[in-house]
XYZ file of C-alpha atoms in Angstrom:
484
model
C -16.707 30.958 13.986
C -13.453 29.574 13.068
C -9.996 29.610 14.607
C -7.114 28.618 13.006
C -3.630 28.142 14.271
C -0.422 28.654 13.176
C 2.897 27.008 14.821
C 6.747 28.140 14.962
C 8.336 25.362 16.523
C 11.749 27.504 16.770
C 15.663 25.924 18.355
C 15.129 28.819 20.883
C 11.520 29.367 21.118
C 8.430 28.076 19.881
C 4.786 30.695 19.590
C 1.804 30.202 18.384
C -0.270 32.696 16.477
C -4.219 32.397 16.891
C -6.951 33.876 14.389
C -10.478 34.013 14.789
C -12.471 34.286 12.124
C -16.560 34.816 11.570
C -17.422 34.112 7.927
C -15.059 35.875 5.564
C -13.602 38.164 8.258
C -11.488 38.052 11.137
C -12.661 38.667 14.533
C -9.365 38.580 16.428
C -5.961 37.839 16.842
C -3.854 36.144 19.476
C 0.023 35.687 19.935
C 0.384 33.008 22.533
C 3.737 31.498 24.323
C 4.769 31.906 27.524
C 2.432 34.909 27.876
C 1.059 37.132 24.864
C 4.480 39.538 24.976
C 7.119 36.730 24.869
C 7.323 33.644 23.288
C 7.542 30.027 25.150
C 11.232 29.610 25.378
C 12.166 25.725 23.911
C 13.230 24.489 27.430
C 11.781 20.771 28.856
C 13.052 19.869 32.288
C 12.069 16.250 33.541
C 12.562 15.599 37.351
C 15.015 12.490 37.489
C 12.510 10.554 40.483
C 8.970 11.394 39.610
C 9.055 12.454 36.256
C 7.451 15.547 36.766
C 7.891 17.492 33.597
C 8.252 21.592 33.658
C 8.509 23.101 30.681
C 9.167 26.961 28.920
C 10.337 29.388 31.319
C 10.167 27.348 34.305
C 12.540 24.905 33.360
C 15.004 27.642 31.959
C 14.733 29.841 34.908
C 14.952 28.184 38.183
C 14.428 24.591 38.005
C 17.712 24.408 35.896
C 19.350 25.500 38.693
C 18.069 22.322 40.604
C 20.083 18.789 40.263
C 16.895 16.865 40.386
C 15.469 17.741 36.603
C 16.990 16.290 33.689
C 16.956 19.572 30.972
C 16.584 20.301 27.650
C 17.175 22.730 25.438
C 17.009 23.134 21.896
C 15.681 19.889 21.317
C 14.919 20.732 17.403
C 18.342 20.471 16.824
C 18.390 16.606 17.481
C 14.660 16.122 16.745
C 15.869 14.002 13.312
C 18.420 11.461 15.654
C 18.071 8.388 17.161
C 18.851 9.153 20.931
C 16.888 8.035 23.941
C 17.115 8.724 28.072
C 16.217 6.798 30.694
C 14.721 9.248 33.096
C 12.604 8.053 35.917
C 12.352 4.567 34.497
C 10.901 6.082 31.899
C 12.166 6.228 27.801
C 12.975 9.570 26.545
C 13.145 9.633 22.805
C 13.693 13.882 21.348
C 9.964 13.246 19.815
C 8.632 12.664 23.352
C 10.574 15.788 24.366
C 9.047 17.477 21.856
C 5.537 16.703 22.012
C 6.316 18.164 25.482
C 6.450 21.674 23.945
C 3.746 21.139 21.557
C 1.559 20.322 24.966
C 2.481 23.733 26.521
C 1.472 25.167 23.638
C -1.707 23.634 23.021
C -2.945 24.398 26.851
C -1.372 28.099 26.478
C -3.417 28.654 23.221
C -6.911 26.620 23.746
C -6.910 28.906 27.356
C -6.455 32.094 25.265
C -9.193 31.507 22.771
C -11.111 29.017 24.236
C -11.216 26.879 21.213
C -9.828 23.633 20.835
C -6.238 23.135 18.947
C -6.393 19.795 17.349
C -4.809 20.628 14.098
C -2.504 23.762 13.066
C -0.106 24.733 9.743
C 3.792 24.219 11.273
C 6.912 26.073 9.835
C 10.403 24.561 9.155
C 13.652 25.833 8.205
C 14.421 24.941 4.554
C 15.672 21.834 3.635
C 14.589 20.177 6.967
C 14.860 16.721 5.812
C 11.623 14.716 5.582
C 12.768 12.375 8.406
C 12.975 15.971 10.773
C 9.072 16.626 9.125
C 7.847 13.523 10.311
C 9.163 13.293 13.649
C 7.915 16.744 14.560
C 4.461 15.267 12.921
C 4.835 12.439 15.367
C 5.798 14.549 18.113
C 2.556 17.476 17.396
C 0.328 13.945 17.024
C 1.295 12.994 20.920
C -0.052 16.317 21.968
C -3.301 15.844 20.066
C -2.055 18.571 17.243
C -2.473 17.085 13.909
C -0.107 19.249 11.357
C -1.934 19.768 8.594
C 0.948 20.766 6.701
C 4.878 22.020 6.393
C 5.780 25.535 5.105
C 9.599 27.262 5.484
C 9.886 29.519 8.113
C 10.894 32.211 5.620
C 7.896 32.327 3.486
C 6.034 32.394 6.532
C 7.740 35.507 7.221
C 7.365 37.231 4.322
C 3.324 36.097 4.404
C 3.309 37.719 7.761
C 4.473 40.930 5.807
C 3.094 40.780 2.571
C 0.216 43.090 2.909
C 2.646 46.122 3.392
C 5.668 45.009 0.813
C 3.193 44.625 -2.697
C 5.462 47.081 -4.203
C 8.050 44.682 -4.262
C 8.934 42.104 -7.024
C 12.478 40.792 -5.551
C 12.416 40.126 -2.419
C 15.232 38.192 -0.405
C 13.877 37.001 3.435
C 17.233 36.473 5.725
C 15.813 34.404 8.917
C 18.686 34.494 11.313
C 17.207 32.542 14.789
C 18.475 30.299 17.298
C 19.438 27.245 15.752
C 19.770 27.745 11.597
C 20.434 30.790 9.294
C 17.684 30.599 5.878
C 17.969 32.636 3.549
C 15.771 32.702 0.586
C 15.345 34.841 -2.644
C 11.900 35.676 -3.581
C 10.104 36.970 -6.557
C 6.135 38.129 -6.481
C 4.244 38.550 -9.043
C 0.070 38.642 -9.336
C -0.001 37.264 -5.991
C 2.442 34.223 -6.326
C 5.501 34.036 -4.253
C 8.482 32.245 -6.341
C 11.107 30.925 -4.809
C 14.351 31.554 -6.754
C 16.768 30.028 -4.625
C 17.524 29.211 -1.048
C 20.467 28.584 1.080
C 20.758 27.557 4.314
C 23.404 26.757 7.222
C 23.515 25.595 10.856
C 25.750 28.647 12.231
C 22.927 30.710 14.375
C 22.423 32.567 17.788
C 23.528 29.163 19.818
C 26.851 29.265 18.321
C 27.168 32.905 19.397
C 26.463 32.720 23.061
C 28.962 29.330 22.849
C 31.505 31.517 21.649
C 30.776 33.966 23.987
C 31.028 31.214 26.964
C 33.979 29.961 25.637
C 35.933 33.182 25.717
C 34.704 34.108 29.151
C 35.968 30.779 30.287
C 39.211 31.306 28.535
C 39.512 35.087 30.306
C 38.613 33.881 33.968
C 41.032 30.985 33.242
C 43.961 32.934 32.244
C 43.157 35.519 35.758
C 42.977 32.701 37.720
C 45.993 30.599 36.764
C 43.498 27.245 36.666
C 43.375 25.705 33.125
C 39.765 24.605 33.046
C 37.545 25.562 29.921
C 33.279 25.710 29.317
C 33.179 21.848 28.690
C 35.476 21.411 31.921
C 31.935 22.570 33.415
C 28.414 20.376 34.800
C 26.048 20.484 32.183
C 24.221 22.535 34.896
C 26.867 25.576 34.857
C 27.245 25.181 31.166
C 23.607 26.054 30.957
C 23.395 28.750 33.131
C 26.340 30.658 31.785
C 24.710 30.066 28.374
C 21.655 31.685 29.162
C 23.386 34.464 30.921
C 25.380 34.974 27.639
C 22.287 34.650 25.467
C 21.225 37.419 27.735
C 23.784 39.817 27.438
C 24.046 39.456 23.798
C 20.403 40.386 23.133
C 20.914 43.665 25.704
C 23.885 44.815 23.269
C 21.811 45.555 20.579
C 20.692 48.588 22.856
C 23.658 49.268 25.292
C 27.490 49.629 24.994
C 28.123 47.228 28.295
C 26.715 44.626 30.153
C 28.185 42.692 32.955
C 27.953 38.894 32.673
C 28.259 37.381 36.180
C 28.016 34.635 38.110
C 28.777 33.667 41.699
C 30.331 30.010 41.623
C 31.548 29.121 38.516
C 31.728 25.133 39.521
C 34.231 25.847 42.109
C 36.324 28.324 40.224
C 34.955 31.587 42.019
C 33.107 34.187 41.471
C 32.865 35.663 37.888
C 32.269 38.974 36.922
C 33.067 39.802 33.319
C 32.362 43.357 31.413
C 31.582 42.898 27.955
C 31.595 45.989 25.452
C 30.044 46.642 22.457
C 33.400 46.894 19.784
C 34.869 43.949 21.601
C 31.423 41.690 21.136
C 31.568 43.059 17.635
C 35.177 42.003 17.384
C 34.264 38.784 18.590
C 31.468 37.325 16.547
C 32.714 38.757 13.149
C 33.301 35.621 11.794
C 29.872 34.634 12.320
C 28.535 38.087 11.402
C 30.657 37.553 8.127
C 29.110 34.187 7.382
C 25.975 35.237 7.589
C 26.099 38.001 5.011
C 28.543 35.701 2.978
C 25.093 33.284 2.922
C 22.889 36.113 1.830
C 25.151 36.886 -0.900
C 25.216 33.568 -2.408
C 21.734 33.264 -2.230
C 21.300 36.877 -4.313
C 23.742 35.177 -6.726
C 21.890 31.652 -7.624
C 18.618 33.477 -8.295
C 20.759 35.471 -10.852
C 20.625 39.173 -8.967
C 22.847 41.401 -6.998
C 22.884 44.395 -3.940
C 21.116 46.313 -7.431
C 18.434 44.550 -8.279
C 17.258 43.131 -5.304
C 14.421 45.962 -4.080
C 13.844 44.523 -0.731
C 15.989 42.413 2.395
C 13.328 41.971 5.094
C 15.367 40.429 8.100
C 13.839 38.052 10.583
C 14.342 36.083 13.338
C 16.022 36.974 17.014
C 19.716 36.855 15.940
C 19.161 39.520 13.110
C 18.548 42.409 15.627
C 22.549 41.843 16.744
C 23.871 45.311 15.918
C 27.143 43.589 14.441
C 24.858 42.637 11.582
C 22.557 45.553 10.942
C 25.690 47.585 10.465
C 27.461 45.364 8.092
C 24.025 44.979 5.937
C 23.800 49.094 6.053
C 27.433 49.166 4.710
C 26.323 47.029 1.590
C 22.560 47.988 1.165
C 20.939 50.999 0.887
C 18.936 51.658 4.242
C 15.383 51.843 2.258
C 15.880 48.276 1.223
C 16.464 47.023 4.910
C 13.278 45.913 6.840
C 14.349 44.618 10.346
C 12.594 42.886 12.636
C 9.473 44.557 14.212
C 8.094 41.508 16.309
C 11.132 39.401 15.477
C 9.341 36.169 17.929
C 6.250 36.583 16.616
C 6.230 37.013 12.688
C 6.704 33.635 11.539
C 3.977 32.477 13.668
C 1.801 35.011 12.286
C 2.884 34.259 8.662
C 1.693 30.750 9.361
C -1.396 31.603 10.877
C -2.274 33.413 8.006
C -1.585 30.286 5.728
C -3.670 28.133 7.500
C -6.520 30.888 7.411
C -6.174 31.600 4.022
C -4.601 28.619 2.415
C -3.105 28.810 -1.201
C -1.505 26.283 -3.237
C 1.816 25.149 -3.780
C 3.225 24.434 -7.421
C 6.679 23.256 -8.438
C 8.773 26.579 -9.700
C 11.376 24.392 -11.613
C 10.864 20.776 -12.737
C 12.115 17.544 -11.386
C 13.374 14.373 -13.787
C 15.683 12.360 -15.632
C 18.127 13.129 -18.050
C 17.844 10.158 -20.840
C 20.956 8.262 -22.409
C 20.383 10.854 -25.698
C 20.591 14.011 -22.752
C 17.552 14.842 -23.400
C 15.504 15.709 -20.304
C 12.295 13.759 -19.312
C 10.448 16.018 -16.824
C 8.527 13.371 -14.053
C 6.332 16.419 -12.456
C 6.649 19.946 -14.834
C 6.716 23.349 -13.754
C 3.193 24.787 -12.565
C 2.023 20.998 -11.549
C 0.610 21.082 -7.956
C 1.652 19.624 -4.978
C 1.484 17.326 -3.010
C 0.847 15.111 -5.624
C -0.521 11.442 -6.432
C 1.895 8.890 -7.233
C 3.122 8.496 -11.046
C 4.906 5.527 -13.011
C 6.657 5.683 -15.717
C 8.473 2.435 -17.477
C 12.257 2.434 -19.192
C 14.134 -0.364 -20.999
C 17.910 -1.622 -20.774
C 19.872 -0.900 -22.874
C 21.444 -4.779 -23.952
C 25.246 -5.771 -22.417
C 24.841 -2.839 -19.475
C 25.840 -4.055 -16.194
C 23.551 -1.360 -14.410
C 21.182 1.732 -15.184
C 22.362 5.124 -13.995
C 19.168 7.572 -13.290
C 20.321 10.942 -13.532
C 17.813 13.216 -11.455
C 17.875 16.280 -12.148
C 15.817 19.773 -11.549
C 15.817 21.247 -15.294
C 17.892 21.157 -17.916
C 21.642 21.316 -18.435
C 21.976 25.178 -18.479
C 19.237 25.616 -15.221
C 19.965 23.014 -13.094
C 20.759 22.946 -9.118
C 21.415 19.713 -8.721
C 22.102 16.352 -10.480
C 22.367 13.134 -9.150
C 23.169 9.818 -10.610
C 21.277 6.895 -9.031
C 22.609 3.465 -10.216
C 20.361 0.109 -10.238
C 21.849 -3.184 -11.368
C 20.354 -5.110 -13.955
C 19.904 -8.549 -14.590
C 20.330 -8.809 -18.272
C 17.520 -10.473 -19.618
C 16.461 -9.139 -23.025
C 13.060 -8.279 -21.434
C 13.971 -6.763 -18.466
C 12.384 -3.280 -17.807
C 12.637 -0.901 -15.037
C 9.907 1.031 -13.590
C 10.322 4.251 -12.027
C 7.051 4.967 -9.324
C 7.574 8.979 -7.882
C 5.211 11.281 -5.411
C 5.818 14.626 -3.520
C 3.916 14.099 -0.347
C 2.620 16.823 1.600
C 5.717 17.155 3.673
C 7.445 18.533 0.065
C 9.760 16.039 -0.297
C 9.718 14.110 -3.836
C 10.055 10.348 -3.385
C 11.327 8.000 -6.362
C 11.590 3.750 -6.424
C 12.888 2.026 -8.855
C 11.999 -1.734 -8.793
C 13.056 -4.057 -11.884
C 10.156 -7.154 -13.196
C 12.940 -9.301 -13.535
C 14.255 -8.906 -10.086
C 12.643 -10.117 -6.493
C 9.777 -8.538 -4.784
C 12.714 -6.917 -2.456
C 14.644 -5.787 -5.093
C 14.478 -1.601 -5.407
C 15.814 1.643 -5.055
C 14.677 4.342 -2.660
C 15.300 8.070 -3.516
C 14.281 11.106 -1.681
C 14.898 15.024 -2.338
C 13.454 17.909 0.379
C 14.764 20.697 -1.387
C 12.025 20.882 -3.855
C 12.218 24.820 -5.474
C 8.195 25.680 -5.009
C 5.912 29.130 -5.899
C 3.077 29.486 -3.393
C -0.618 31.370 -3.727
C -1.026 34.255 -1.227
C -4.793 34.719 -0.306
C -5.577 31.891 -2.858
C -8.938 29.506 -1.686
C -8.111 25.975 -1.297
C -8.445 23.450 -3.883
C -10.983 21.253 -3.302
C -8.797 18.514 -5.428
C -5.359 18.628 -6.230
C -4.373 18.366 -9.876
C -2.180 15.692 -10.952
């Protein structure tokens, strides 16, 4: 017997998904976070004597009421920064915070299967930078997790799904949450998920119950004659009236009204404000707007259109606001909608099932240089494997240049996404040759260094790239060796 654990450390909330497994089959499933119907929600309250820390819904629920605790919330959002608090003598970096969460979640899940968690398969948004990876590494290490590896929260969707959508080919995953909007373009085919192209932007569910917040300040400012606005607010009040508006938007996917209130608004009175469905709409169009605007560019890069893509499955907390789901049926035919059926749960699940039955990555476009002819030298091709080991390759100067430009690019002139030229000075000796050393480690992020043997030990170049285009293996055993 087996259990094997998969992680969504999310902006708003974090789950874990548990499978048990005898031999080839599975015994049973968990969903574990706060309890096994919601998820834990990313709160960490300190208290600012003992150090006492609270986390989930205890710290968003009444100990953030409660001057003594230090709070935080969305600590993924900063988890790649350099900050630090001083908190009951104590030094606070965001890793420490969240290894806090990771903690909760390890005691939640080893009580609800009774096996130990020491090591579990974590999903990220795409493009989180390899600094973000390692931190949240660091930060699952301090609560005795070890991450065995990094996939994107939206193939870790799809993955949860993929048993009941093998009759499509094209599939694009939108994963509107909490803290980032990913959307990615797939295509399957005998079991491999390609990605085609992904796109990705900060503008989520936080920035909607700001907005929110900040118009209900403006309203109760403009009835009340006092000119005070939501950062005119303790950090305290700002939170509450956050959550309350976090609230209310989730209940207006059901209901035409809700009533946002609040009995001291920091010495400004009582609030009671009525919020109704057309004017929320109203409100957050511009967001709503962005989001599809996202989705559409994403259909574009990967070269298709509302026609040819034969599936949108729709993830994440923020893509059951009704705002949304009626623009999308306005573009989209209804039967190529899937909306969220356990929108706090399927990513965790997806993951779960990766770790259980682990494929293999490969690169889905290649990565290399572009030579002085324009030629283009593929480092790692299409189909190699990853992570990978290191690989060096050597390249002369050209005689009278002042420096080398590396051009990087994925593919060719007429397929490339990116291109970027990487100068190194050169001494200019007539033996002087520069040698390129490159990896992609098993947080997906290709790593080049160029170092000259005419130049000091100290003397390089440091590259890195996290936006590596990958396929991935559903269901396919794991290699016992990876090929290089």
């Amino acid at each position: 017997m087996a259990t094997y654990f998969g992680i969504d450390f999310g902006t708003t909330n974090c789950a874990v998904h548990a499978i048990t497994a005898i031999g080839d089959g599975i015994d049973d499933e968990f969903d574990i976070g706060e309890t096994d119907r919601r998820p834990l929600p990313s709160f960490v309250a300190i208290h600012k004597e003992t150090g006492e820390v609270v986390t989930g819904l205890d710290a968003k629920g009444s100990i953030a009421e409660e001057d003594e605790y230090e709070i935080f919330s969305s600590i993924k959002t900063v988890i790649g920064e350099e900050r630090e608090w001083i908190i009951a003598g104590k030094s606070w970096t965001p890793v420490d915070i969240a290894a806090e969460l990771f903690k909760a979640l390890k005691r939640k899940a080893e009580n609800s299967t009774h096996d130990i968690m020491d090591e579990a398969v974590v999903a990220v948004p795409v493009g989180f930078s390899s600094r973000k990876k390692n931190n949240i590494r660091k930060a699952a290490l301090k609560a005795g997790i070890k991450v065995i590896m990094f996939v994107s929260e939206p193939t870790s969707a799809y993955c949860s799904r993929a048993s009941e959508m093998r009759k499509y080919h094209n599939v694009a995953v939108f994963d509107w949450g909490g803290g980032t909007l990913d959307v990615v373009v797939l295509r399957i085919t005998d079991n491999i998920v390609h990605e085609l192209s992904s796109v990705g932007i900060t503008m989520a569910g936080n920035d909607i119950d700001r907005h929110l917040a900040e118009r209900i300040c403006m309203n109760v400012s403009t009835r009340s004659g006092e000119d005070f606005a939501l950062e005119d607010l303790s950090p305290r009040v700002q939170l509450r009236l956050l959550q309350k508006c976090e609230q209310a938007k989730c209940d207006l996917a059901d209901e035409d009204i809700v009533t946002i209130m609040d009995a001291n608004l920091d010495g400004h009175g009582m609030m009671m404000e009525k919020i109704d469905y057309p004017y929320f709409s109203l409100l957050i169009e511009n967001e709503v707007d962005q989001a599809v605007d996202c989705l559409m560019r994403a259909l574009s890069d990967a070269g298709m259109n509302r026609e040819s893509i034969d599936c949108i499955l729709c993830e994440g907390g923020s893509s059951r606001l009704r705002p949304l789901q009626e623009k999308l049926l306005k573009l989209f035919d209804r039967k190529k909608l899937i909306f969220p059926r356990k929108a706090m749960w399927d990513i965790a699940t997806g993951v779960a099932q990766i770790c259980y039955k682990p494929g293999c990555y490969t690169l889905n476009k290649p990565i290399g240089l572009t030579l002085s002819n324009n030629k283009f030298y593929p480092l790692f091709k299409i189909g190699q494997r990853v992570p990978t080991e290191e690989k060096t390759v050597t390249f002369g100067v050209i005689d009278g240049s002042d420096d080398a430009r590396f051009i990087i690019t994925d593919g060719d002139e007429n397929s490339q996404t990116f291109s970027e030229i990487f100068p190194v000075k050169v001494r200019k000796f007539s033996d002087e040759a520069l040698k390129v050393s490159c990896y992609i480690d098993a947080d997906m992020v290709f790593r080049m260094k160029i170092e000259s043997n005419r130049a000091p030990d100290d003397f390089f170049r440091v590259w890195t790239y996290s936006n590596l285009k990958v396929s991935y293996e559903i269901d396919a055993p794991a290699p016992e060796q990876n090929e290089r």
